DNA sequence: ATAATTAGTAGCTAACTGCAACTAATGTCA
DNA sequence: TGACATTAGTTGCAGTTAGCTACTAATTAT
């Protein structure tokens, strides 16, 4: 916290933890912090953005660095979630915060990194701006699930269809119908079966699949946006 | 342009102009500008964000002010489209730009305001960052059409269903099927008929409707997000 | 063996989309 | 005046898709 206010990049990194959607928070190290947690963040100096004219996108790279440092591993998906500059003070005093939302595969955090996974529905007290960022980031995560393969990035190279459905349900926050889910998935040519099967202890073993999107058959899909208009979401 | 780099708010304001989607640009007043156009923008001083703790969202208000000044009227819809800070220089030297996308009803621009509507498909040379902002803003505009009543904001208080469909086709950049469009609209309880009719010269007069969303009947819609998962958009 | 549990599939119905064809109301023009 | 063009608005049909219910399949627990 120098004299000149800086911009910051703040990350809402999500994972599946203990059958719940969890967000990564780190301990707030500033003096007046009393048992507080913050999102992982880093300042973005104005200098940086002017010096490296070659950089494809300064903000994206800064976000990737912050996520890597906080979680100990690369985020497997990361996208910008917006800029926040309302009055509520930022833990680091940043004038403006660029928020990112991402996912990373569940793994153990290194000890004493000061980071911890919190269930998204049970977060500790935080700075108002960080609370707002989390709300917006989780909302955008859900909206983007049908445009980016977020769910697949939360899984390993191979997975069962039940695992995939569980991730969708976790991220969307609602139950899905098994038969419909599989029919839609099959029709989208997104996964292909492997020769391996996975037995989880109880019940029938499940076949393992891998994410292997093939170019769409002329059907509905396609980037151009076919199909009718969806008026259903325009409540008020 | 003082010594300290500032942040900026840059607006991609759209309207229907001459049967085409048009973007509002203003003349670049800076010295080394040779016949160049830029998006309407304004600096956001770091001070502002710290002083007015009461302001709901500093950035949204700044964006609304910029749009009002450039177009001479309030934007009827406005949403944040992301933060941009790649190497490409900003016309005003801003280190970081927060982009907004909005729409405003077609109207005559005041004379000699330095602003002009350009067809979205035929834009003049601009700073690379502004070009990137426009691309991202128009993409987001299309994605948000089914979550926010953007099309209705481009129309007056009453409108014919053909006018509504034309706006949808303009913003989406593709043709829609008349019967399906109307059936979906009727099923969503979004508009209600008025007693007035509008005759456009040729052809049968059209009934005027007004935007009056009623709370959804138990059907598909609802904010909670019903319906199956849309895998079709996950190409690669 | 039998029950419990999980995986995976099939049939039915309801809803929705696109298509084609139709009726309705107005202006244009011979 | 009457045929024609133009735009509005509706209807019936076929194909597709989603959700529901119910079923079979394969494994572990008792």
PDB file of C-alpha atoms in Angstrom, chain A residues 12-236:
ATOM      1  CA  UNK A  12     -12.543 -16.176  -7.183  1.00  0.00           C
ATOM      2  CA  UNK A  13     -11.083 -19.651  -7.544  1.00  0.00           C
ATOM      3  CA  UNK A  14     -13.586 -22.470  -7.209  1.00  0.00           C
ATOM      4  CA  UNK A  15     -13.348 -26.195  -6.769  1.00  0.00           C
ATOM      5  CA  UNK A  16     -15.440 -29.139  -5.716  1.00  0.00           C
ATOM      6  CA  UNK A  17     -14.622 -29.760  -2.082  1.00  0.00           C
ATOM      7  CA  UNK A  18     -16.450 -32.185   0.138  1.00  0.00           C
ATOM      8  CA  UNK A  19     -19.426 -32.406  -2.256  1.00  0.00           C
ATOM      9  CA  UNK A  20     -19.809 -28.643  -2.132  1.00  0.00           C
ATOM     10  CA  UNK A  21     -18.761 -25.701  -4.254  1.00  0.00           C
ATOM     11  CA  UNK A  22     -15.820 -24.114  -2.461  1.00  0.00           C
ATOM     12  CA  UNK A  23     -13.977 -20.815  -2.871  1.00  0.00           C
ATOM     13  CA  UNK A  24     -10.319 -20.256  -2.075  1.00  0.00           C
ATOM     14  CA  UNK A  25      -9.587 -17.529   0.478  1.00  0.00           C
ATOM     15  CA  UNK A  26      -6.308 -16.413   2.018  1.00  0.00           C
ATOM     16  CA  UNK A  27      -5.571 -14.838   5.363  1.00  0.00           C
ATOM     17  CA  UNK A  28      -5.501 -11.073   5.383  1.00  0.00           C
ATOM     18  CA  UNK A  29      -1.995 -10.056   6.470  1.00  0.00           C
ATOM     19  CA  UNK A  30      -2.618  -6.334   6.915  1.00  0.00           C
ATOM     20  CA  UNK A  31      -2.233  -4.851  10.374  1.00  0.00           C
ATOM     21  CA  UNK A  32      -5.786  -3.970  11.221  1.00  0.00           C
ATOM     22  CA  UNK A  33      -7.110  -7.306  10.021  1.00  0.00           C
ATOM     23  CA  UNK A  34      -8.732  -9.215  12.846  1.00  0.00           C
ATOM     24  CA  UNK A  35      -9.316 -12.818  11.849  1.00  0.00           C
ATOM     25  CA  UNK A  36     -10.267 -11.804   8.363  1.00  0.00           C
ATOM     26  CA  UNK A  37     -10.040 -13.554   5.040  1.00  0.00           C
ATOM     27  CA  UNK A  38      -9.726 -12.111   1.552  1.00  0.00           C
ATOM     28  CA  UNK A  39      -9.765 -13.289  -2.009  1.00  0.00           C
ATOM     29  CA  UNK A  40      -6.315 -13.887  -3.462  1.00  0.00           C
ATOM     30  CA  UNK A  41      -5.286 -10.684  -5.174  1.00  0.00           C
ATOM     31  CA  UNK A  42      -2.303  -8.736  -6.439  1.00  0.00           C
ATOM     32  CA  UNK A  43      -1.775  -5.127  -7.406  1.00  0.00           C
ATOM     33  CA  UNK A  44      -1.451  -4.277 -11.076  1.00  0.00           C
ATOM     34  CA  UNK A  45       0.945  -1.394 -11.409  1.00  0.00           C
ATOM     35  CA  UNK A  46       0.118   1.135 -14.104  1.00  0.00           C
ATOM     36  CA  UNK A  47       3.676   0.720 -15.370  1.00  0.00           C
ATOM     37  CA  UNK A  48       3.199  -2.893 -16.325  1.00  0.00           C
ATOM     38  CA  UNK A  49       0.448  -2.209 -18.732  1.00  0.00           C
ATOM     39  CA  UNK A  50       2.476   0.311 -20.665  1.00  0.00           C
ATOM     40  CA  UNK A  51       5.826  -1.436 -20.752  1.00  0.00           C
ATOM     41  CA  UNK A  52       4.988  -4.800 -22.207  1.00  0.00           C
ATOM     42  CA  UNK A  53       3.350  -3.907 -25.440  1.00  0.00           C
ATOM     43  CA  UNK A  54       3.864  -7.481 -26.576  1.00  0.00           C
ATOM     44  CA  UNK A  55       1.798  -9.037 -23.805  1.00  0.00           C
ATOM     45  CA  UNK A  56      -1.412 -10.428 -25.187  1.00  0.00           C
ATOM     46  CA  UNK A  57      -3.444  -9.437 -22.219  1.00  0.00           C
ATOM     47  CA  UNK A  58      -1.807  -8.137 -19.096  1.00  0.00           C
ATOM     48  CA  UNK A  59      -4.794  -8.731 -16.884  1.00  0.00           C
ATOM     49  CA  UNK A  60      -5.266 -12.355 -17.894  1.00  0.00           C
ATOM     50  CA  UNK A  61      -1.653 -13.116 -17.149  1.00  0.00           C
ATOM     51  CA  UNK A  62      -1.735 -11.352 -13.819  1.00  0.00           C
ATOM     52  CA  UNK A  63      -4.819 -13.347 -12.882  1.00  0.00           C
ATOM     53  CA  UNK A  64      -3.156 -16.607 -13.834  1.00  0.00           C
ATOM     54  CA  UNK A  65      -0.151 -15.741 -11.664  1.00  0.00           C
ATOM     55  CA  UNK A  66      -2.295 -14.906  -8.668  1.00  0.00           C
ATOM     56  CA  UNK A  67      -4.257 -18.139  -8.999  1.00  0.00           C
ATOM     57  CA  UNK A  68      -1.096 -20.192  -9.343  1.00  0.00           C
ATOM     58  CA  UNK A  69       0.477 -18.666  -6.271  1.00  0.00           C
ATOM     59  CA  UNK A  70      -2.607 -18.987  -4.104  1.00  0.00           C
ATOM     60  CA  UNK A  71      -3.620 -22.525  -5.018  1.00  0.00           C
ATOM     61  CA  UNK A  72      -0.233 -24.005  -5.806  1.00  0.00           C
ATOM     62  CA  UNK A  73      -1.386 -25.132  -9.220  1.00  0.00           C
ATOM     63  CA  UNK A  74      -2.629 -23.637 -12.435  1.00  0.00           C
ATOM     64  CA  UNK A  75      -6.278 -22.755 -12.718  1.00  0.00           C
ATOM     65  CA  UNK A  76      -7.738 -25.069 -15.324  1.00  0.00           C
ATOM     66  CA  UNK A  77     -10.198 -22.393 -16.424  1.00  0.00           C
ATOM     67  CA  UNK A  78     -10.151 -18.663 -15.823  1.00  0.00           C
ATOM     68  CA  UNK A  79     -12.238 -15.808 -17.128  1.00  0.00           C
ATOM     69  CA  UNK A  80     -12.742 -12.182 -16.320  1.00  0.00           C
ATOM     70  CA  UNK A  81     -15.810 -11.413 -14.244  1.00  0.00           C
ATOM     71  CA  UNK A  82     -15.850  -7.642 -14.337  1.00  0.00           C
ATOM     72  CA  UNK A  83     -14.425  -4.495 -12.757  1.00  0.00           C
ATOM     73  CA  UNK A  84     -15.459  -3.271  -9.328  1.00  0.00           C
ATOM     74  CA  UNK A  85     -14.907   0.173  -7.902  1.00  0.00           C
ATOM     75  CA  UNK A  86     -17.734   0.966  -5.581  1.00  0.00           C
ATOM     76  CA  UNK A  87     -17.077   2.771  -2.333  1.00  0.00           C
ATOM     77  CA  UNK A  88     -16.488  -0.314  -0.230  1.00  0.00           C
ATOM     78  CA  UNK A  89     -12.814  -0.435   0.538  1.00  0.00           C
ATOM     79  CA  UNK A  90     -10.547  -3.073  -0.874  1.00  0.00           C
ATOM     80  CA  UNK A  91      -8.327  -4.990   1.546  1.00  0.00           C
ATOM     81  CA  UNK A  92      -5.244  -3.681  -0.208  1.00  0.00           C
ATOM     82  CA  UNK A  93      -6.602  -0.215  -0.832  1.00  0.00           C
ATOM     83  CA  UNK A  94      -6.929  -0.724  -4.577  1.00  0.00           C
ATOM     84  CA  UNK A  95      -9.005   1.945  -6.251  1.00  0.00           C
ATOM     85  CA  UNK A  96     -10.333  -0.460  -8.826  1.00  0.00           C
ATOM     86  CA  UNK A  97     -10.428  -4.254  -8.821  1.00  0.00           C
ATOM     87  CA  UNK A  98     -10.646  -6.468 -11.872  1.00  0.00           C
ATOM     88  CA  UNK A  99     -12.307  -9.702 -10.806  1.00  0.00           C
ATOM     89  CA  UNK A 100     -11.621 -13.112 -12.292  1.00  0.00           C
ATOM     90  CA  UNK A 101     -13.441 -16.373 -11.754  1.00  0.00           C
ATOM     91  CA  UNK A 102     -11.804 -19.732 -12.289  1.00  0.00           C
ATOM     92  CA  UNK A 103     -11.855 -23.374 -11.398  1.00  0.00           C
ATOM     93  CA  UNK A 104      -9.125 -25.772 -10.387  1.00  0.00           C
ATOM     94  CA  UNK A 105      -9.172 -29.476  -9.780  1.00  0.00           C
ATOM     95  CA  UNK A 106      -9.634 -30.540  -6.168  1.00  0.00           C
ATOM     96  CA  UNK A 107      -6.285 -31.165  -4.517  1.00  0.00           C
ATOM     97  CA  UNK A 108      -4.629 -30.781  -1.174  1.00  0.00           C
ATOM     98  CA  UNK A 109      -3.306 -27.321  -0.419  1.00  0.00           C
ATOM     99  CA  UNK A 110       0.289 -27.093   0.718  1.00  0.00           C
ATOM    100  CA  UNK A 111       0.509 -26.660   4.488  1.00  0.00           C
ATOM    101  CA  UNK A 112       0.796 -23.201   6.002  1.00  0.00           C
ATOM    102  CA  UNK A 113       0.162 -21.350   2.782  1.00  0.00           C
ATOM    103  CA  UNK A 114      -2.472 -19.336   4.556  1.00  0.00           C
ATOM    104  CA  UNK A 115      -5.049 -20.447   2.016  1.00  0.00           C
ATOM    105  CA  UNK A 116      -8.226 -22.385   2.723  1.00  0.00           C
ATOM    106  CA  UNK A 117     -11.272 -23.674   0.864  1.00  0.00           C
ATOM    107  CA  UNK A 118     -14.583 -22.328   2.144  1.00  0.00           C
ATOM    108  CA  UNK A 119     -18.008 -23.613   1.102  1.00  0.00           C
ATOM    109  CA  UNK A 120     -19.565 -21.022  -1.171  1.00  0.00           C
ATOM    110  CA  UNK A 121     -22.652 -20.947   1.003  1.00  0.00           C
ATOM    111  CA  UNK A 122     -20.775 -20.393   4.257  1.00  0.00           C
ATOM    112  CA  UNK A 123     -18.152 -17.706   3.814  1.00  0.00           C
ATOM    113  CA  UNK A 124     -16.460 -15.847   6.653  1.00  0.00           C
ATOM    114  CA  UNK A 125     -16.789 -12.068   7.087  1.00  0.00           C
ATOM    115  CA  UNK A 126     -14.997 -10.237   4.309  1.00  0.00           C
ATOM    116  CA  UNK A 127     -14.568  -6.781   2.845  1.00  0.00           C
ATOM    117  CA  UNK A 128     -17.791  -5.672   1.133  1.00  0.00           C
ATOM    118  CA  UNK A 129     -16.134  -5.398  -2.233  1.00  0.00           C
ATOM    119  CA  UNK A 130     -14.884  -8.951  -2.042  1.00  0.00           C
ATOM    120  CA  UNK A 131     -18.316 -10.149  -1.056  1.00  0.00           C
ATOM    121  CA  UNK A 132     -19.765  -8.405  -4.094  1.00  0.00           C
ATOM    122  CA  UNK A 133     -17.072  -9.845  -6.330  1.00  0.00           C
ATOM    123  CA  UNK A 134     -17.820 -13.377  -5.157  1.00  0.00           C
ATOM    124  CA  UNK A 135     -21.537 -12.991  -5.781  1.00  0.00           C
ATOM    125  CA  UNK A 136     -20.945 -11.682  -9.286  1.00  0.00           C
ATOM    126  CA  UNK A 137     -18.290 -14.270 -10.060  1.00  0.00           C
ATOM    127  CA  UNK A 138     -20.433 -17.239  -9.053  1.00  0.00           C
ATOM    128  CA  UNK A 139     -23.360 -15.883 -11.038  1.00  0.00           C
ATOM    129  CA  UNK A 140     -21.168 -15.525 -14.109  1.00  0.00           C
ATOM    130  CA  UNK A 141     -19.705 -18.980 -13.608  1.00  0.00           C
ATOM    131  CA  UNK A 142     -23.196 -20.428 -13.907  1.00  0.00           C
ATOM    132  CA  UNK A 143     -24.062 -18.348 -16.917  1.00  0.00           C
ATOM    133  CA  UNK A 144     -20.918 -19.362 -18.752  1.00  0.00           C
ATOM    134  CA  UNK A 145     -21.219 -23.075 -18.191  1.00  0.00           C
ATOM    135  CA  UNK A 146     -23.020 -23.579 -21.481  1.00  0.00           C
ATOM    136  CA  UNK A 147     -20.488 -21.553 -23.467  1.00  0.00           C
ATOM    137  CA  UNK A 148     -17.218 -22.818 -22.033  1.00  0.00           C
ATOM    138  CA  UNK A 149     -16.286 -26.342 -20.917  1.00  0.00           C
ATOM    139  CA  UNK A 150     -15.963 -25.319 -17.285  1.00  0.00           C
ATOM    140  CA  UNK A 151     -17.294 -28.552 -15.850  1.00  0.00           C
ATOM    141  CA  UNK A 152     -14.829 -30.670 -17.810  1.00  0.00           C
ATOM    142  CA  UNK A 153     -11.951 -28.605 -16.463  1.00  0.00           C
ATOM    143  CA  UNK A 154     -12.910 -29.593 -12.956  1.00  0.00           C
ATOM    144  CA  UNK A 155     -12.477 -33.267 -13.787  1.00  0.00           C
ATOM    145  CA  UNK A 156      -9.460 -35.364 -14.655  1.00  0.00           C
ATOM    146  CA  UNK A 157      -8.617 -36.678 -18.093  1.00  0.00           C
ATOM    147  CA  UNK A 158     -11.209 -39.426 -17.700  1.00  0.00           C
ATOM    148  CA  UNK A 159     -14.400 -39.431 -15.689  1.00  0.00           C
ATOM    149  CA  UNK A 160     -17.694 -41.224 -15.350  1.00  0.00           C
ATOM    150  CA  UNK A 161     -20.888 -39.650 -16.572  1.00  0.00           C
ATOM    151  CA  UNK A 162     -22.211 -39.599 -13.031  1.00  0.00           C
ATOM    152  CA  UNK A 163     -19.165 -37.601 -11.962  1.00  0.00           C
ATOM    153  CA  UNK A 164     -19.727 -35.178 -14.815  1.00  0.00           C
ATOM    154  CA  UNK A 165     -23.362 -34.767 -13.892  1.00  0.00           C
ATOM    155  CA  UNK A 166     -22.424 -34.220 -10.254  1.00  0.00           C
ATOM    156  CA  UNK A 167     -20.092 -31.388 -11.275  1.00  0.00           C
ATOM    157  CA  UNK A 168     -22.810 -29.788 -13.353  1.00  0.00           C
ATOM    158  CA  UNK A 169     -25.211 -30.038 -10.447  1.00  0.00           C
ATOM    159  CA  UNK A 170     -22.642 -28.614  -8.070  1.00  0.00           C
ATOM    160  CA  UNK A 171     -21.873 -25.620 -10.258  1.00  0.00           C
ATOM    161  CA  UNK A 172     -25.454 -24.953 -11.296  1.00  0.00           C
ATOM    162  CA  UNK A 173     -26.808 -25.503  -7.821  1.00  0.00           C
ATOM    163  CA  UNK A 174     -29.702 -27.672  -8.962  1.00  0.00           C
ATOM    164  CA  UNK A 175     -30.469 -31.274  -9.734  1.00  0.00           C
ATOM    165  CA  UNK A 176     -30.497 -32.581 -13.286  1.00  0.00           C
ATOM    166  CA  UNK A 177     -32.378 -35.466 -14.800  1.00  0.00           C
ATOM    167  CA  UNK A 178     -30.076 -38.398 -15.503  1.00  0.00           C
ATOM    168  CA  UNK A 179     -31.578 -39.685 -18.735  1.00  0.00           C
ATOM    169  CA  UNK A 180     -31.991 -36.217 -20.234  1.00  0.00           C
ATOM    170  CA  UNK A 181     -28.487 -35.227 -19.247  1.00  0.00           C
ATOM    171  CA  UNK A 182     -27.001 -38.225 -21.001  1.00  0.00           C
ATOM    172  CA  UNK A 183     -29.135 -37.904 -24.105  1.00  0.00           C
ATOM    173  CA  UNK A 184     -28.151 -34.259 -24.515  1.00  0.00           C
ATOM    174  CA  UNK A 185     -24.513 -35.086 -23.918  1.00  0.00           C
ATOM    175  CA  UNK A 186     -24.563 -37.871 -26.459  1.00  0.00           C
ATOM    176  CA  UNK A 187     -26.188 -35.625 -29.017  1.00  0.00           C
ATOM    177  CA  UNK A 188     -23.484 -32.994 -28.613  1.00  0.00           C
ATOM    178  CA  UNK A 189     -20.565 -35.310 -29.475  1.00  0.00           C
ATOM    179  CA  UNK A 190     -18.526 -33.966 -26.599  1.00  0.00           C
ATOM    180  CA  UNK A 191     -17.223 -37.121 -24.966  1.00  0.00           C
ATOM    181  CA  UNK A 192     -16.014 -40.499 -26.124  1.00  0.00           C
ATOM    182  CA  UNK A 193     -15.910 -43.715 -24.105  1.00  0.00           C
ATOM    183  CA  UNK A 194     -12.663 -45.359 -23.055  1.00  0.00           C
ATOM    184  CA  UNK A 195     -12.052 -49.032 -22.453  1.00  0.00           C
ATOM    185  CA  UNK A 196     -11.747 -48.516 -18.725  1.00  0.00           C
ATOM    186  CA  UNK A 197     -14.307 -48.847 -16.007  1.00  0.00           C
ATOM    187  CA  UNK A 198     -14.348 -47.450 -12.524  1.00  0.00           C
ATOM    188  CA  UNK A 199     -15.764 -49.205  -9.494  1.00  0.00           C
ATOM    189  CA  UNK A 200     -16.584 -46.940  -6.590  1.00  0.00           C
ATOM    190  CA  UNK A 201     -17.156 -49.684  -4.039  1.00  0.00           C
ATOM    191  CA  UNK A 202     -20.904 -50.041  -4.053  1.00  0.00           C
ATOM    192  CA  UNK A 203     -23.024 -50.502  -7.102  1.00  0.00           C
ATOM    193  CA  UNK A 204     -22.345 -51.256 -10.718  1.00  0.00           C
ATOM    194  CA  UNK A 205     -19.035 -50.026 -12.170  1.00  0.00           C
ATOM    195  CA  UNK A 206     -19.218 -47.024 -14.452  1.00  0.00           C
ATOM    196  CA  UNK A 207     -17.562 -46.567 -17.807  1.00  0.00           C
ATOM    197  CA  UNK A 208     -14.903 -43.885 -18.041  1.00  0.00           C
ATOM    198  CA  UNK A 209     -15.177 -41.198 -20.701  1.00  0.00           C
ATOM    199  CA  UNK A 210     -12.833 -38.524 -21.942  1.00  0.00           C
ATOM    200  CA  UNK A 211     -13.591 -35.019 -23.136  1.00  0.00           C
ATOM    201  CA  UNK A 212     -13.125 -35.095 -26.907  1.00  0.00           C
ATOM    202  CA  UNK A 213     -15.371 -32.548 -28.619  1.00  0.00           C
ATOM    203  CA  UNK A 214     -15.947 -33.299 -32.268  1.00  0.00           C
ATOM    204  CA  UNK A 215     -17.144 -30.730 -34.728  1.00  0.00           C
ATOM    205  CA  UNK A 216     -20.884 -30.497 -34.611  1.00  0.00           C
ATOM    206  CA  UNK A 217     -23.090 -32.461 -36.898  1.00  0.00           C
ATOM    207  CA  UNK A 218     -25.300 -29.989 -38.752  1.00  0.00           C
ATOM    208  CA  UNK A 219     -27.794 -30.187 -35.864  1.00  0.00           C
ATOM    209  CA  UNK A 220     -28.907 -27.336 -33.684  1.00  0.00           C
ATOM    210  CA  UNK A 221     -25.647 -26.155 -32.204  1.00  0.00           C
ATOM    211  CA  UNK A 222     -22.911 -24.240 -33.896  1.00  0.00           C
ATOM    212  CA  UNK A 223     -21.376 -20.979 -32.802  1.00  0.00           C
ATOM    213  CA  UNK A 224     -23.565 -18.881 -35.019  1.00  0.00           C
ATOM    214  CA  UNK A 225     -26.465 -19.320 -32.641  1.00  0.00           C
ATOM    215  CA  UNK A 226     -29.354 -21.208 -34.093  1.00  0.00           C
ATOM    216  CA  UNK A 227     -32.643 -21.985 -32.526  1.00  0.00           C
ATOM    217  CA  UNK A 228     -35.358 -19.737 -31.287  1.00  0.00           C
ATOM    218  CA  UNK A 229     -35.099 -16.826 -28.916  1.00  0.00           C
ATOM    219  CA  UNK A 230     -35.215 -17.616 -25.223  1.00  0.00           C
ATOM    220  CA  UNK A 231     -37.695 -15.228 -23.698  1.00  0.00           C
ATOM    221  CA  UNK A 232     -38.139 -17.229 -20.532  1.00  0.00           C
ATOM    222  CA  UNK A 233     -35.400 -15.488 -18.587  1.00  0.00           C
ATOM    223  CA  UNK A 234     -36.763 -11.978 -19.045  1.00  0.00           C
ATOM    224  CA  UNK A 235     -38.720 -11.703 -15.847  1.00  0.00           C
ATOM    225  CA  UNK A 236     -38.769  -8.017 -15.070  1.00  0.00           C
TER     226      UNK A 236
END
